[in-house]
CSV table of C-alpha atoms in Angstrom, one decimal:
chain,number,residue,atom,x,y,z
C,1,MET,CA,0.0,0.0,0.0
C,2,ASN,CA,2.8,2.4,0.8
C,3,GLY,CA,3.8,2.4,-2.9
C,4,HIS,CA,0.5,4.1,-3.8
C,5,GLU,CA,0.8,6.9,-1.3
C,6,GLY,CA,1.3,10.5,-2.6
C,7,GLU,CA,-0.8,12.2,-5.2
C,8,GLU,CA,-3.0,9.0,-5.8
C,9,ALA,CA,-4.0,9.0,-2.2
C,10,GLN,CA,-5.7,12.3,-2.7
C,11,VAL,CA,-8.3,10.7,-5.1
C,12,SER,CA,-11.9,10.9,-4.1
C,13,THR,CA,-13.6,7.5,-3.9
C,14,GLY,CA,-16.7,8.9,-5.5
C,15,THR,CA,-15.0,9.7,-8.9
C,16,THR,CA,-11.9,7.6,-9.4
C,17,ALA,CA,-13.6,4.5,-10.8
C,18,ASP,CA,-15.4,6.6,-13.4
C,19,ALA,CA,-12.1,8.3,-14.4
C,20,VAL,CA,-10.3,5.1,-15.4
C,21,ASP,CA,-10.8,2.4,-18.0
C,22,ALA,CA,-13.2,-0.2,-16.7
C,23,ALA,CA,-10.9,-2.9,-17.9
C,24,ALA,CA,-8.2,-1.6,-15.5
C,25,ILE,CA,-10.4,-2.2,-12.4
C,26,PRO,CA,-8.8,-5.0,-10.4
C,27,GLU,CA,-10.4,-8.3,-9.4
C,28,LEU,CA,-11.3,-8.3,-5.7
C,29,VAL,CA,-11.6,-11.1,-3.2
C,30,ILE,CA,-12.7,-10.4,0.4
C,31,ILE,CA,-11.6,-13.0,2.9
C,32,SER,CA,-13.5,-13.2,6.1
C,33,GLY,CA,-14.8,-15.7,8.6
C,34,MET,CA,-14.2,-17.0,12.1
C,35,SER,CA,-11.1,-16.2,14.0
C,36,GLY,CA,-8.9,-19.2,14.1
C,37,ALA,CA,-10.5,-20.7,10.9
C,38,GLY,CA,-7.6,-20.0,8.7
C,39,ARG,CA,-8.0,-16.5,7.2
C,40,SER,CA,-4.3,-15.8,7.4
C,41,THR,CA,-3.4,-19.1,5.6
C,42,ALA,CA,-5.9,-18.3,2.9
C,43,ALA,CA,-4.5,-14.8,2.5
C,44,LYS,CA,-1.0,-16.1,2.3
C,45,CYS,CA,-2.0,-18.6,-0.3
C,46,LEU,CA,-3.4,-15.8,-2.5
C,47,GLU,CA,-0.3,-13.7,-1.9
C,48,ASP,CA,1.8,-16.6,-3.2
C,49,LEU,CA,-0.4,-16.8,-6.3
C,50,GLY,CA,0.4,-13.2,-7.0
C,51,TRP,CA,-2.5,-11.4,-5.4
C,52,PHE,CA,-2.0,-8.0,-3.7
C,53,VAL,CA,-3.1,-8.8,-0.1
C,54,VAL,CA,-4.2,-6.2,2.5
C,55,ASP,CA,-4.8,-7.5,6.0
C,56,ASN,CA,-7.5,-5.9,8.2
C,57,LEU,CA,-8.4,-3.1,5.9
C,58,PRO,CA,-11.5,-1.1,7.2
C,59,PRO,CA,-14.4,-2.0,4.9
C,60,ALA,CA,-15.1,1.7,4.2
C,61,LEU,CA,-11.6,1.9,2.5
C,62,ILE,CA,-12.1,-1.1,0.2
C,63,PRO,CA,-13.5,1.0,-2.7
C,64,THR,CA,-10.5,3.4,-2.3
C,65,MET,CA,-8.1,0.4,-2.5
C,66,VAL,CA,-9.8,-0.8,-5.7
C,67,ASP,CA,-9.7,2.7,-7.1
C,68,LEU,CA,-5.9,2.9,-6.4
C,69,GLY,CA,-5.5,-0.5,-8.0
C,70,ALA,CA,-7.3,0.7,-11.1
C,71,ARG,CA,-4.8,3.5,-11.4
C,72,SER,CA,-1.8,1.3,-11.1
C,73,GLN,CA,-1.4,0.8,-14.8
C,74,GLY,CA,-2.0,-3.0,-14.5
C,75,ASN,CA,0.5,-3.5,-11.6
C,76,VAL,CA,-2.3,-4.4,-9.2
C,77,ALA,CA,-4.7,-6.6,-11.1
C,78,ARG,CA,-5.9,-8.7,-8.3
C,79,ILE,CA,-6.6,-7.6,-4.7
C,80,ALA,CA,-7.4,-9.7,-1.7
C,81,VAL,CA,-8.7,-7.9,1.5
C,82,VAL,CA,-8.9,-9.6,4.9
C,83,VAL,CA,-11.9,-8.3,6.9
C,84,ASP,CA,-12.4,-9.6,10.4
C,85,VAL,CA,-13.7,-8.6,13.8
C,86,ARG,CA,-10.6,-6.7,14.7
C,87,GLY,CA,-12.1,-4.0,12.6
C,88,ARG,CA,-15.6,-4.4,14.1
C,89,GLY,CA,-15.9,-0.7,14.5
C,90,PHE,CA,-16.0,-0.4,10.7
C,91,PHE,CA,-17.9,-3.6,10.0
C,92,ASP,CA,-21.3,-2.0,9.6
C,93,SER,CA,-19.9,-0.2,6.5
C,94,LEU,CA,-19.1,-3.4,4.7
C,95,ARG,CA,-22.5,-3.8,3.1
C,96,GLN,CA,-22.4,-0.2,1.8
C,97,SER,CA,-18.9,-0.8,0.4
C,98,LEU,CA,-20.0,-4.0,-1.4
C,99,ALA,CA,-23.0,-2.1,-2.8
C,100,ASP,CA,-20.6,0.7,-4.1
C,101,LEU,CA,-18.4,-1.9,-5.7
C,102,GLU,CA,-21.3,-3.6,-7.4
C,103,ALA,CA,-22.4,-0.2,-8.8
C,104,LYS,CA,-19.0,0.2,-10.3
C,105,ASN,CA,-19.1,-3.3,-11.9
C,106,VAL,CA,-16.1,-4.5,-9.8
C,107,LYS,CA,-15.7,-8.2,-10.0
C,108,ARG,CA,-15.6,-9.3,-6.4
C,109,ARG,CA,-16.0,-12.5,-4.4
C,110,VAL,CA,-16.5,-13.1,-0.7
C,111,ILE,CA,-14.7,-16.1,0.8
C,112,PHE,CA,-15.8,-17.2,4.3
C,113,LEU,CA,-13.6,-19.5,6.5
C,114,GLU,CA,-15.7,-21.6,8.9
C,115,ALA,CA,-14.9,-24.1,11.6
C,116,SER,CA,-16.7,-26.0,14.3
C,117,ASP,CA,-16.8,-24.6,17.9
C,118,ASP,CA,-14.7,-27.6,19.1
C,119,ALA,CA,-12.0,-27.0,16.4
C,120,LEU,CA,-11.8,-23.3,17.2
C,121,VAL,CA,-11.6,-23.9,21.0
C,122,ARG,CA,-8.7,-26.4,20.4
C,123,ARG,CA,-6.9,-23.9,18.2
C,124,PHE,CA,-7.1,-21.0,20.6
C,125,GLU,CA,-6.1,-23.2,23.5
C,126,SER,CA,-3.1,-24.6,21.6
C,127,VAL,CA,-1.7,-21.1,21.1
C,128,ARG,CA,-2.9,-19.9,24.5
C,129,ARG,CA,-4.4,-16.8,23.1
C,130,PRO,CA,-7.9,-15.3,24.0
C,131,HIS,CA,-10.6,-15.0,21.4
C,132,PRO,CA,-10.8,-11.3,20.2
C,133,LEU,CA,-14.4,-11.0,21.3
C,134,GLN,CA,-14.4,-13.1,24.5
C,135,GLY,CA,-13.7,-10.1,26.8
C,136,SER,CA,-13.9,-11.3,30.4
C,137,GLY,CA,-15.8,-14.5,29.4
C,138,ARG,CA,-14.8,-17.8,28.0
C,139,ILE,CA,-13.5,-18.7,24.5
C,140,VAL,CA,-16.9,-20.2,23.6
C,141,ASP,CA,-18.5,-16.8,24.5
C,142,GLY,CA,-16.3,-15.0,22.0
C,143,ILE,CA,-17.0,-17.6,19.3
C,144,ALA,CA,-20.7,-17.3,19.8
C,145,ALA,CA,-20.5,-13.5,19.6
C,146,GLU,CA,-18.4,-13.7,16.4
C,147,ARG,CA,-20.8,-16.1,14.8
C,148,ASP,CA,-23.7,-13.7,15.5
C,149,LEU,CA,-21.8,-10.8,14.1
C,150,LEU,CA,-20.8,-12.6,10.9
C,151,ARG,CA,-24.0,-14.5,10.3
C,152,GLU,CA,-25.3,-12.2,7.5
C,153,LEU,CA,-21.9,-12.1,5.8
C,154,ARG,CA,-21.6,-15.9,5.8
C,155,GLY,CA,-25.0,-16.1,4.1
C,156,ASP,CA,-23.9,-13.8,1.4
C,157,ALA,CA,-20.5,-15.5,0.8
C,158,ASP,CA,-19.7,-16.8,-2.6
C,159,LEU,CA,-17.5,-19.6,-1.1
C,160,VAL,CA,-17.6,-21.1,2.4
C,161,ILE,CA,-14.7,-23.4,3.4
C,162,ASP,CA,-15.0,-25.5,6.5
C,163,THR,CA,-11.6,-26.0,8.0
C,164,SER,CA,-12.6,-28.0,11.0
C,165,SER,CA,-10.8,-31.1,9.8
C,166,LEU,CA,-8.2,-29.5,7.5
C,167,ASN,CA,-4.6,-28.9,8.2
C,168,VAL,CA,-2.7,-25.9,6.8
C,169,HIS,CA,-1.6,-27.9,3.7
C,170,GLU,CA,-5.1,-29.1,2.9
C,171,LEU,CA,-6.5,-25.6,3.2
C,172,ARG,CA,-3.8,-24.3,0.8
C,173,ALA,CA,-4.7,-27.1,-1.6
C,174,LYS,CA,-8.4,-26.0,-1.5
C,175,MET,CA,-7.4,-22.4,-2.2
C,176,ASP,CA,-5.1,-23.4,-5.0
C,177,ALA,CA,-7.8,-25.5,-6.6
C,178,GLN,CA,-10.1,-22.4,-6.6
C,179,PHE,CA,-7.7,-19.7,-7.6
C,180,ALA,CA,-4.7,-21.2,-9.3
C,181,GLY,CA,-4.7,-21.6,-13.1
C,182,GLY,CA,-5.9,-19.6,-16.0
C,183,GLU,CA,-9.2,-18.0,-16.9
C,184,GLU,CA,-11.9,-18.1,-14.2
C,185,PRO,CA,-14.7,-20.7,-15.1
C,186,GLU,CA,-18.3,-19.7,-15.1
C,187,LEU,CA,-19.1,-22.0,-12.2
C,188,ARG,CA,-17.2,-24.4,-10.0
C,189,ALA,CA,-18.9,-27.2,-8.2
C,190,THR,CA,-17.7,-29.4,-5.3
C,191,VAL,CA,-19.7,-32.6,-5.0
C,192,MET,CA,-19.1,-34.0,-1.5
C,193,SER,CA,-20.3,-37.4,-0.2
C,194,PHE,CA,-20.8,-37.6,3.6
C,195,GLY,CA,-22.3,-39.7,6.4
C,196,TYR,CA,-25.2,-38.4,8.3
C,197,LYS,CA,-23.9,-40.1,11.4
C,198,TYR,CA,-20.9,-37.8,11.3
C,199,GLY,CA,-23.0,-34.6,10.9
C,200,LEU,CA,-24.0,-32.4,8.1
C,201,PRO,CA,-21.2,-30.5,6.2
C,202,VAL,CA,-21.5,-26.9,7.3
C,203,ASP,CA,-20.1,-25.5,4.0
C,204,ALA,CA,-22.8,-27.2,1.9
C,205,ASP,CA,-25.0,-25.0,-0.3
C,206,LEU,CA,-27.3,-28.0,-1.2
C,207,VAL,CA,-27.8,-31.2,0.6
C,208,VAL,CA,-29.4,-34.4,-0.8
C,209,ASP,CA,-30.2,-37.6,1.0
C,210,CYS,CA,-29.5,-41.1,-0.5
C,211,ARG,CA,-30.8,-43.1,2.4
C,212,PHE,CA,-34.0,-44.0,0.5
C,213,LEU,CA,-31.8,-46.6,-1.4
C,214,PRO,CA,-31.0,-50.0,0.1
C,215,ASN,CA,-27.7,-50.0,2.0
C,216,PRO,CA,-24.8,-52.1,0.5
C,217,HIS,CA,-23.5,-52.4,4.1
C,218,TRP,CA,-26.0,-55.2,4.6
C,219,VAL,CA,-24.7,-57.2,1.7
C,220,PRO,CA,-21.7,-59.1,3.1
C,221,GLU,CA,-19.7,-59.4,-0.1
C,222,LEU,CA,-20.1,-55.6,-0.7
C,223,ARG,CA,-19.6,-54.3,2.9
C,224,PRO,CA,-15.8,-54.1,2.7
C,225,PHE,CA,-15.8,-52.0,-0.4
C,226,THR,CA,-16.8,-48.3,-1.1
C,227,GLY,CA,-19.0,-46.6,-3.7
C,228,LEU,CA,-15.9,-46.3,-5.9
C,229,ASN,CA,-16.1,-50.1,-6.5
C,230,GLU,CA,-17.9,-51.0,-9.7
C,231,GLU,CA,-19.9,-53.8,-8.0
C,232,VAL,CA,-21.1,-51.4,-5.3
C,233,SER,CA,-22.0,-48.7,-7.7
C,234,GLY,CA,-23.8,-51.2,-9.9
C,235,TYR,CA,-25.8,-52.5,-6.9
C,236,VAL,CA,-26.8,-48.9,-5.9
C,237,PHE,CA,-27.9,-47.9,-9.4
C,238,ASN,CA,-29.8,-51.1,-10.0
C,239,GLN,CA,-32.1,-50.2,-7.1
C,240,PRO,CA,-35.6,-48.8,-7.9
C,241,GLY,CA,-35.5,-45.1,-8.2
C,242,ALA,CA,-31.7,-44.6,-8.2
C,243,LYS,CA,-31.3,-43.8,-11.9
C,244,GLU,CA,-34.5,-41.7,-11.9
C,245,PHE,CA,-33.2,-39.8,-8.9
C,246,LEU,CA,-29.9,-39.1,-10.6
C,247,ASP,CA,-31.6,-37.9,-13.8
C,248,ARG,CA,-34.1,-35.6,-12.1
C,249,TYR,CA,-31.6,-34.2,-9.6
C,250,THR,CA,-29.2,-33.4,-12.4
C,251,GLU,CA,-32.0,-31.5,-14.2
C,252,LEU,CA,-32.7,-29.6,-11.0
C,253,LEU,CA,-29.0,-28.7,-10.6
C,254,GLN,CA,-28.9,-27.5,-14.2
C,255,LEU,CA,-31.7,-25.1,-13.4
C,256,ILE,CA,-30.0,-24.0,-10.2
C,257,ALA,CA,-26.6,-23.6,-12.0
C,258,ALA,CA,-28.2,-21.3,-14.6
C,259,GLY,CA,-29.6,-19.1,-11.8
C,260,TYR,CA,-26.3,-19.0,-10.0
C,261,ARG,CA,-24.6,-17.9,-13.2
C,262,ARG,CA,-27.1,-15.1,-13.6
C,263,GLU,CA,-26.6,-14.0,-10.0
C,264,GLY,CA,-22.8,-14.1,-10.4
C,265,LYS,CA,-22.3,-16.9,-8.0
C,266,ARG,CA,-19.2,-18.9,-9.0
C,267,TYR,CA,-19.0,-21.7,-6.4
C,268,VAL,CA,-21.5,-24.3,-5.2
C,269,THR,CA,-21.0,-27.2,-2.8
C,270,VAL,CA,-23.5,-30.1,-3.3
C,271,ALA,CA,-23.5,-32.5,-0.3
C,272,VAL,CA,-24.7,-36.1,-1.0
C,273,GLY,CA,-25.4,-38.1,2.2
C,274,CYS,CA,-26.0,-41.6,3.3
C,275,THR,CA,-25.7,-43.2,6.7
C,276,GLY,CA,-21.9,-43.7,6.9
C,277,GLY,CA,-20.7,-41.9,3.8
C,278,LYS,CA,-19.1,-45.0,2.4
C,279,HIS,CA,-21.4,-46.7,-0.2
C,280,ARG,CA,-24.5,-44.9,-1.6
C,281,SER,CA,-23.4,-41.3,-1.3
C,282,VAL,CA,-20.0,-42.1,-2.8
C,283,ALA,CA,-21.5,-43.8,-5.8
C,284,MET,CA,-24.1,-41.1,-6.3
C,285,SER,CA,-21.5,-38.3,-5.9
C,286,GLU,CA,-19.3,-39.8,-8.6
C,287,LYS,CA,-22.2,-40.1,-11.1
C,288,LEU,CA,-23.5,-36.7,-10.3
C,289,ALA,CA,-20.1,-35.0,-10.7
C,290,ALA,CA,-19.7,-36.7,-14.1
C,291,ARG,CA,-23.1,-35.3,-15.2
C,292,LEU,CA,-22.1,-31.8,-14.1
C,293,ALA,CA,-18.8,-32.0,-15.8
C,294,ALA,CA,-20.5,-33.1,-19.0
C,295,GLU,CA,-22.6,-29.9,-18.7
C,296,GLY,CA,-19.5,-27.7,-18.6
C,297,VAL,CA,-19.4,-27.2,-14.9
C,298,GLU,CA,-15.8,-27.5,-13.5
C,299,THR,CA,-16.3,-30.1,-10.8
C,300,VAL,CA,-14.3,-31.5,-7.9
C,301,VAL,CA,-15.4,-34.6,-5.9
C,302,VAL,CA,-14.6,-34.9,-2.2
C,303,HIS,CA,-15.5,-38.0,-0.1
C,304,ARG,CA,-15.5,-36.5,3.4
C,305,ASP,CA,-16.2,-39.6,5.4
C,306,MET,CA,-15.0,-42.5,3.2
C,307,GLY,CA,-12.5,-44.6,5.2
C,308,ARG,CA,-13.6,-43.1,8.5
C,309,GLU,CA,-15.1,-46.4,9.8
């Protein structure tokens, strides 16, 4: 930021975007989420990918940062801004800043880092630091206050990443998968199989239940295998309603995907569940992901609970 101080710092936020070529306006990512969920790791990953990263910038100054980037003659083409509760005095202005950016046709995305209460408590206890909002209370009190503060932003996020069971390297891999590479695709989908007995994925946009199909777990010769096995997959899709479900849910996702594209949403996580996340949900996720890929949706498959038994 220091390199942009001087005469450019005198520019009014109300006129700069209009005074530059629209093509020069930088791409913007806003990183937010729960304290301890990995915001710093996500920001560092983008920095390593060549993004200009600003930590804890007051939300009211985000349009100014974008304006300065637009006047950098292409030197600052991608900006990532970390917004968190350390700047809670400015947090109410975030929605207005996002509205201003949308009015200026700034390409922006909001990434929200999430984690379970248990995971966050363990992380704060391991570094022996208080939660920034706990005050004189407990860590869990600070976490609850922060969730309440960020609830609306989480609902508006383009991408939610649950880091509860991720290490630093796995989080970096997720960020690389979303932001590394060439031209940005129209829509990216993550199809995630899971087991209901291990809990719903908190970062899912859509959840579908495969427990209406007979469970291969009760077939002794199939029990040791997973839904990646051809015999297990064949068993699942030979059951009444399985193929019809796949066909109709694919049609529904096509309708939803078209709406997401119109609304500028670039990421969607579809969670497919069965009892243990080993057989039915895995087989259905693989077929569903293949259907989406055939429709031109860049798709990643994740089997959250496979091998957990």
